Amino acid sequence: DAGVTQSPTHLIKTRGQQVTLRCSPKSGHDTVSWYQQALGQGPQFIFQYYEEEERQRGNFPDRFSGHQFPNYSSELNVNALLLGDSALYLCASSLGQGLPGELFFGEGSRLTVL
Amino acid sequence: GEDVEQSLFLSVREGDSSVINCTYTDSSSTYLYWYKQEPGAGLQLLTYIFSNMDMKQDQRLTVLLNKKDKHLSLRIADTQTGDSAIYFCAENTDKLIFGTGTRLQVFP
């Protein structure tokens, strides 16, 4: 049973560029959440997708957008990258009707913006 | 507001108990959680407590909740070197809010 998988694991971009990060949820999970974890900080909630729609959103600008596909996989897109977007981006999956907060995390995509 | 605070570091000797503390602000949180993050890995849910409980024990882990003071703690008995990691508490309102994390270092 595959857990949450994310790609790519590492990537380097320059300011102003755009990036797309991908996530496949744990088998049987239908909800995907994205978190940004800056160095030395706890994860910050970006948004959550369920039934291909954004269900909740944290305090992130519109440069951050996402998508969920019919197979429950998800993408996170960040436009007009800033140096401050450098972070570990974590995807977490859960079952919509499961215990709130019982999230299964991937290992993350580490983004460096130069 | 939403804010979860933790001390940054804790260092303990192998075999001793570790106590990691957390304070949160949102009294409407229904569940409170402890997650563990090892180097190069994602977060792993360790345990959780429902807000109407004041204690939960799960093998070497004991969670204490003081709802009046909005204080949560995680006690790890007989701490092992494999317990070295960053520990995050999190509160659940309409989304999961994580603390800044406590780095636990276990030395022989």
mmCIF file of C-alpha atoms in Angstrom, chain A residues 17-87:
data_model
loop_
_atom_site.group_PDB
_atom_site.id
_atom_site.type_symbol
_atom_site.label_atom_id
_atom_site.label_comp_id
_atom_site.label_asym_id
_atom_site.label_seq_id
_atom_site.Cartn_x
_atom_site.Cartn_y
_atom_site.Cartn_z
ATOM 1 C CA GLN A 17 9.361 31.692 -12.458
ATOM 2 C CA GLN A 18 6.474 29.325 -11.947
ATOM 3 C CA VAL A 19 6.498 25.896 -10.333
ATOM 4 C CA THR A 20 4.163 22.898 -10.237
ATOM 5 C CA LEU A 21 4.385 20.309 -7.490
ATOM 6 C CA ARG A 22 2.552 16.998 -7.608
ATOM 7 C CA CYS A 23 1.036 14.700 -5.019
ATOM 8 C CA SER A 24 -0.555 11.269 -5.080
ATOM 9 C CA PRO A 25 -2.565 10.527 -1.962
ATOM 10 C CA LYS A 26 -2.501 7.355 0.061
ATOM 11 C CA SER A 27 -4.656 4.640 -1.448
ATOM 12 C CA GLY A 28 -8.273 5.084 -0.427
ATOM 13 C CA HIS A 29 -7.897 8.740 0.574
ATOM 14 C CA ASP A 30 -9.998 11.398 -1.105
ATOM 15 C CA THR A 31 -8.801 14.630 0.509
ATOM 16 C CA VAL A 32 -5.498 16.388 -0.129
ATOM 17 C CA SER A 33 -4.028 19.249 1.891
ATOM 18 C CA TRP A 34 -0.932 21.278 1.101
ATOM 19 C CA TYR A 35 1.396 22.825 3.650
ATOM 20 C CA GLN A 36 4.409 25.098 3.408
ATOM 21 C CA GLN A 37 7.182 24.481 5.925
ATOM 22 C CA ALA A 38 9.854 27.152 6.029
ATOM 23 C CA LEU A 39 13.187 26.277 7.584
ATOM 24 C CA GLY A 40 12.875 25.986 11.363
ATOM 25 C CA GLN A 41 9.110 26.498 11.314
ATOM 26 C CA GLY A 42 6.037 24.376 11.616
ATOM 27 C CA PRO A 43 3.922 23.580 8.560
ATOM 28 C CA GLN A 44 1.566 26.354 7.457
ATOM 29 C CA PHE A 45 -1.740 25.381 5.863
ATOM 30 C CA ILE A 46 -2.075 26.484 2.231
ATOM 31 C CA PHE A 47 -5.299 24.833 1.101
ATOM 32 C CA GLN A 48 -7.293 21.628 1.015
ATOM 33 C CA TYR A 49 -8.981 19.876 -1.897
ATOM 34 C CA TYR A 50 -11.928 17.531 -1.777
ATOM 35 C CA GLU A 51 -14.065 16.337 -4.685
ATOM 36 C CA GLU A 52 -11.882 18.371 -7.041
ATOM 37 C CA GLU A 53 -12.723 21.635 -5.307
ATOM 38 C CA GLU A 54 -10.801 23.881 -2.956
ATOM 39 C CA ARG A 55 -12.584 23.389 0.355
ATOM 40 C CA GLN A 56 -10.455 25.541 2.657
ATOM 41 C CA ARG A 57 -7.682 28.036 2.217
ATOM 42 C CA GLY A 58 -5.060 29.436 4.540
ATOM 43 C CA ASN A 59 -3.500 32.877 4.489
ATOM 44 C CA PHE A 60 -1.631 32.572 1.190
ATOM 45 C CA PRO A 61 -1.802 34.905 -1.812
ATOM 46 C CA ASP A 62 -3.492 34.057 -5.096
ATOM 47 C CA ARG A 63 -0.086 33.188 -6.556
ATOM 48 C CA PHE A 64 -0.663 29.849 -4.863
ATOM 49 C CA SER A 65 -3.231 27.757 -6.673
ATOM 50 C CA GLY A 66 -4.059 24.118 -6.885
ATOM 51 C CA HIS A 67 -6.021 21.432 -8.535
ATOM 52 C CA GLN A 68 -7.367 17.999 -7.714
ATOM 53 C CA PHE A 69 -7.951 15.377 -10.362
ATOM 54 C CA PRO A 70 -10.654 12.701 -10.529
ATOM 55 C CA ASN A 71 -8.162 10.117 -9.256
ATOM 56 C CA TYR A 72 -7.674 12.347 -6.151
ATOM 57 C CA SER A 73 -4.116 13.321 -7.034
ATOM 58 C CA SER A 74 -3.312 16.989 -6.723
ATOM 59 C CA GLU A 75 -1.046 19.743 -7.969
ATOM 60 C CA LEU A 76 0.190 22.876 -6.265
ATOM 61 C CA ASN A 77 1.142 25.768 -8.542
ATOM 62 C CA VAL A 78 3.057 28.835 -7.464
ATOM 63 C CA ASN A 79 3.424 31.759 -9.877
ATOM 64 C CA ALA A 80 5.831 34.692 -9.824
ATOM 65 C CA LEU A 81 8.142 33.002 -7.348
ATOM 66 C CA LEU A 82 9.708 35.057 -4.572
ATOM 67 C CA LEU A 83 12.792 34.266 -2.527
ATOM 68 C CA GLY A 84 10.490 33.786 0.468
ATOM 69 C CA ASP A 85 8.728 30.919 -1.282
ATOM 70 C CA SER A 86 11.774 28.751 -0.615
ATOM 71 C CA ALA A 87 10.488 26.002 1.664
#
